[in-house]
Short mmCIF file of C-alpha atoms in Angstrom, two decimals:
data_model
loop_
_atom_site.label_atom_id
_atom_site.label_comp_id
_atom_site.label_asym_id
_atom_site.label_seq_id
_atom_site.Cartn_x
_atom_site.Cartn_y
_atom_site.Cartn_z
CA MET A 1 0.00 0.00 0.00
CA LEU A 2 2.65 2.57 1.03
CA ARG A 3 4.75 1.83 -2.05
CA THR A 4 2.48 4.19 -3.95
CA MET A 5 4.30 7.05 -2.16
CA PHE A 6 7.31 6.20 -4.30
CA GLY A 7 5.37 5.83 -7.53
CA GLU A 8 5.64 2.05 -7.32
CA PRO A 9 2.99 -0.65 -7.78
CA GLY A 10 1.66 -2.45 -4.73
CA ARG A 11 3.75 -5.11 -3.06
CA THR A 12 3.93 -8.57 -4.59
CA ASP A 13 4.10 -10.95 -1.66
CA GLU A 14 7.11 -13.21 -1.86
CA GLY A 15 9.60 -14.99 0.37
CA ARG A 16 9.01 -14.89 4.10
CA VAL A 17 6.19 -12.35 3.82
CA ARG A 18 4.23 -14.57 1.45
CA ASP A 19 4.88 -17.65 3.58
CA VAL A 20 3.78 -16.02 6.84
CA LEU A 21 0.62 -14.49 5.38
CA THR A 22 -0.29 -17.79 3.67
CA LEU A 23 0.20 -19.76 6.89
CA ALA A 24 -1.82 -17.21 8.87
CA GLU A 25 -4.74 -17.50 6.47
CA GLU A 26 -4.57 -21.31 6.50
CA LEU A 27 -4.52 -21.40 10.29
CA ALA A 28 -7.36 -18.88 10.56
CA GLU A 29 -9.45 -21.02 8.22
CA ARG A 30 -8.83 -24.08 10.38
CA TYR A 31 -10.00 -22.17 13.44
CA ARG A 32 -13.08 -20.94 11.56
CA GLN A 33 -14.08 -24.54 10.91
CA ARG A 34 -14.17 -25.16 14.66
CA ARG A 35 -16.69 -22.42 15.40
CA SER A 36 -19.39 -24.72 16.66
CA GLY A 37 -20.20 -26.37 19.97
CA GLU A 38 -18.12 -25.87 23.11
CA LEU A 39 -15.02 -24.61 21.26
CA ALA A 40 -16.84 -21.85 19.36
CA MET A 41 -15.71 -18.96 21.57
CA GLU A 42 -12.10 -20.16 21.77
CA ALA A 43 -11.94 -20.67 17.99
CA GLN A 44 -13.35 -17.20 17.35
CA ARG A 45 -10.76 -15.68 19.65
CA LEU A 46 -7.91 -17.54 17.90
CA VAL A 47 -9.17 -16.42 14.49
CA ALA A 48 -9.02 -12.83 15.71
CA TRP A 49 -5.48 -13.29 17.05
CA THR A 50 -4.29 -14.86 13.81
CA LYS A 51 -5.78 -12.11 11.66
CA SER A 52 -4.34 -9.42 13.93
CA ILE A 53 -0.86 -10.95 13.77
CA ALA A 54 -0.98 -11.13 9.96
CA SER A 55 -2.16 -7.52 9.68
CA SER A 56 0.53 -6.27 12.06
CA PHE A 57 3.26 -8.18 10.23
CA ASP A 58 2.09 -6.63 6.96
CA GLU A 59 2.29 -3.15 8.51
CA LEU A 60 5.76 -3.88 9.90
CA GLU A 61 7.03 -4.87 6.45
CA GLN A 62 5.71 -1.62 4.98
CA SER A 63 7.41 0.45 7.69
CA VAL A 64 10.74 -1.31 7.09
CA TYR A 65 10.42 -0.78 3.34
CA CYS A 66 9.64 2.93 3.68
CA ALA A 67 12.46 3.49 6.18
CA ALA A 68 14.91 1.98 3.69
CA LYS A 69 13.60 4.00 0.72
CA TYR A 70 13.86 7.30 2.55
CA ALA A 71 17.31 6.41 3.88
CA GLU A 72 18.52 6.09 0.29
CA ARG A 73 17.72 9.78 -0.28
CA VAL A 74 19.87 11.12 2.56
CA ARG A 75 23.50 12.05 1.80
CA THR A 76 24.43 14.87 4.20
CA ALA A 77 26.34 14.34 7.44
CA TYR A 78 24.63 16.99 9.60
CA VAL A 79 20.97 17.93 9.81
CA GLU A 80 21.78 21.67 9.79
CA GLU A 81 23.49 21.31 6.40
CA MET A 82 20.49 19.68 4.69
CA GLY A 83 18.21 21.39 2.25
CA PRO A 84 14.46 21.34 2.92
CA GLU A 85 13.76 18.31 0.72
CA GLU A 86 16.56 16.18 2.14
CA ARG A 87 15.67 17.15 5.68
CA ALA A 88 12.06 16.12 5.03
CA ASP A 89 13.24 12.75 3.69
CA TYR A 90 15.45 12.30 6.74
CA ARG A 91 12.54 12.97 9.07
CA ARG A 92 10.41 10.53 7.09
CA HIS A 93 13.13 7.90 7.45
CA LEU A 94 13.21 8.43 11.21
CA TYR A 95 9.42 8.23 11.39
CA PHE A 96 9.26 4.87 9.63
CA TYR A 97 12.39 3.60 11.38
CA LYS A 98 10.86 4.34 14.79
CA ASN A 99 7.50 3.01 13.65
CA GLY A 100 9.31 -0.14 12.52
CA PHE A 101 11.19 -0.93 15.71
CA ILE A 102 8.13 -0.24 17.84
CA ARG A 103 6.12 -2.59 15.62
CA VAL A 104 8.77 -5.33 15.93
CA PHE A 105 7.88 -5.69 19.60
CA SER A 106 4.19 -5.14 18.98
CA VAL A 107 4.06 -8.11 16.61
CA LEU A 108 6.15 -10.27 18.93
CA ASP A 109 3.89 -9.47 21.87
CA LYS A 110 0.83 -10.35 19.80
CA LEU A 111 2.49 -13.66 18.95
CA GLY A 112 3.14 -14.17 22.66
CA SER A 113 -0.50 -13.48 23.51
CA PHE A 114 -1.62 -15.87 20.77
CA LEU A 115 0.63 -18.65 22.08
CA ASN A 116 -0.36 -17.95 25.68
CA ASP A 117 -4.03 -18.14 24.76
CA GLY A 118 -3.81 -21.10 22.41
CA PHE A 119 -1.58 -23.20 24.66
CA SER A 120 -3.12 -22.07 28.01
CA LEU A 121 0.31 -21.06 29.34
CA ARG A 122 -1.04 -18.53 31.89
CA ALA A 123 1.81 -16.08 31.48
CA GLU A 124 -0.36 -13.41 33.10
CA GLN A 125 0.15 -15.22 36.40
CA VAL A 126 3.90 -14.67 36.06
CA LYS A 127 3.66 -11.04 34.95
CA ALA A 128 0.47 -9.04 34.56
CA ARG A 129 1.75 -7.18 31.49
CA TYR A 130 3.69 -10.06 30.00
CA SER A 131 5.71 -9.94 26.79
CA TYR A 132 6.62 -12.44 24.11
CA PHE A 133 9.79 -13.21 26.02
CA THR A 134 7.77 -13.90 29.20
CA VAL A 135 5.78 -16.46 27.21
CA LEU A 136 8.98 -18.15 26.03
CA ARG A 137 10.12 -18.36 29.65
CA CYS A 138 6.79 -19.92 30.64
CA MET A 139 7.14 -22.50 27.89
CA ARG A 140 10.66 -23.29 29.08
CA GLU A 141 9.71 -23.60 32.75
CA THR A 142 6.65 -25.76 32.10
CA ARG A 143 8.34 -27.74 29.31
CA ALA A 144 5.41 -26.95 27.05
CA HIS A 145 5.73 -27.64 23.32
CA PRO A 146 9.51 -28.21 23.37
CA GLU A 147 9.76 -28.59 19.58
CA LEU A 148 8.37 -25.11 19.00
CA LEU A 149 10.30 -23.63 21.92
CA ASP A 150 13.60 -24.95 20.52
CA ARG A 151 12.85 -23.32 17.19
CA LEU A 152 11.82 -19.99 18.71
CA ASP A 153 14.83 -19.96 21.04
CA ASP A 154 17.13 -20.61 18.09
CA VAL A 155 15.66 -17.67 16.19
CA LYS A 156 15.97 -15.46 19.27
CA ARG A 157 19.64 -16.42 19.72
CA ARG A 158 20.55 -15.68 16.11
CA TYR A 159 19.07 -12.17 16.24
CA ARG A 160 19.90 -11.40 19.87
CA GLU A 161 22.17 -8.43 19.14
CA GLN A 162 19.76 -6.69 16.76
CA VAL A 163 16.79 -7.23 19.06
CA GLN A 164 18.69 -5.90 22.07
CA ASP A 165 19.63 -2.76 20.12
CA LEU A 166 16.04 -2.28 18.96
CA ARG A 167 14.75 -2.76 22.50
CA LEU A 168 17.09 -0.03 23.75
CA MET A 169 15.88 2.31 21.02
CA ARG A 170 12.23 1.41 21.67
CA ASN A 171 12.56 2.04 25.40
CA HIS A 172 14.19 5.41 24.89
CA GLU A 173 11.71 6.45 22.21
CA VAL A 174 8.68 5.45 24.26
CA HIS A 175 9.83 6.30 27.77
CA ALA A 176 12.74 8.74 27.66
CA ILE A 177 14.20 10.81 24.80
CA ASN A 178 14.15 10.94 21.02
CA THR A 179 16.39 8.18 19.69
CA GLU A 180 18.14 10.34 17.10
CA LEU A 181 19.86 12.20 19.97
CA LEU A 182 21.40 9.00 21.36
CA ASP A 183 24.29 6.78 20.36
CA GLU A 184 24.18 2.98 20.34
CA ASP A 185 24.83 2.89 24.11
CA GLY A 186 22.03 5.30 24.92
CA ARG A 187 24.33 8.32 25.49
CA LEU A 188 23.65 11.79 24.10
CA ARG A 189 25.27 12.24 20.70
CA LEU A 190 25.81 16.01 20.97
CA ARG A 191 29.25 17.24 22.00
CA PRO A 192 29.98 20.54 23.82
CA ARG A 193 32.16 21.91 20.97
CA ASP A 194 29.85 20.91 18.12
CA ARG A 195 26.21 21.79 18.43
CA ARG A 196 25.36 20.39 15.03
CA GLN A 197 23.09 17.37 15.02
CA PRO A 198 24.75 14.44 13.25
CA VAL A 199 22.66 12.33 10.92
CA GLU A 200 21.83 8.85 12.12
CA ASP A 201 23.95 5.99 10.80
CA LEU A 202 21.24 5.06 8.33
CA ARG A 203 23.00 1.95 7.09
CA GLN A 204 23.27 0.65 10.63
CA ASN A 205 19.67 1.65 11.31
CA MET A 206 18.47 -0.47 8.45
CA GLU A 207 20.72 -3.46 9.18
CA THR A 208 19.41 -3.54 12.74
CA LEU A 209 15.79 -3.04 11.74
CA GLN A 210 16.06 -5.66 8.99
CA GLY A 211 17.44 -8.08 11.60
CA GLY A 212 14.45 -7.42 13.85
CA PHE A 213 12.08 -7.87 10.93
CA ALA A 214 13.75 -11.17 10.00
CA MET A 215 13.50 -12.35 13.61
CA VAL A 216 9.79 -11.57 13.65
CA GLY A 217 9.19 -13.29 10.32
CA GLU A 218 11.04 -16.46 11.29
CA SER A 219 9.31 -16.61 14.68
CA LEU A 220 5.88 -16.20 13.12
CA HIS A 221 6.63 -18.79 10.46
CA ALA A 222 7.78 -21.32 13.06
CA ALA A 223 4.78 -20.74 15.35
CA LEU A 224 2.11 -20.75 12.65
CA ALA A 225 3.52 -23.81 10.91
CA TYR A 226 3.69 -25.65 14.24
CA CYS A 227 0.08 -24.82 15.10
CA ILE A 228 -1.03 -26.08 11.69
CA ARG A 229 0.85 -29.36 12.20
CA GLN A 230 -0.78 -29.73 15.60
CA GLY A 231 -4.17 -29.70 13.86
#
């Protein structure tokens, strides 16, 4: 949808995006077929979770794509040296970059809620406002669905560094200070002798965000495929 901003046709689903959206629709259809008898309410709830996860993943992909496209248009080292058009593109990059890393955790937490609900893990008894990572811990402690847990833990390990960086940025953006004023360790970028605002490392931004997006995609693929195999 957002590709029209760049004069491009709509997205053609392929690769991990296509696979995740296809699995989500297949799983939702299986739940729809259960909407009768005692399991009707549970099935309806799981359909809603599955559709919400698919929609959020689609929105995450669009944010990542737009962040990358706007990053390509930025060449200047300091914000104060930019012309109006480049500065606008830089701000658009930051908007979609922030939107992207916030959505990474939003999608993961929806996946966690889906797994908690579908597998009756009761993560809310461990932590009232539980996260995806709380759900993984519950699965580990109760030894629930070890095949899926092994797969999800493997994905988490492979993208640990990117996810940790994105979590730091998310926490600062939501709870503290604008992320473009911070370095990778959460310190203020501005120096006493140079009041110019340096441009973000856009290449690093996108590598980190792409890693988070890949982690989300692989986790969703593993979880949805597992639920389909479980019938």
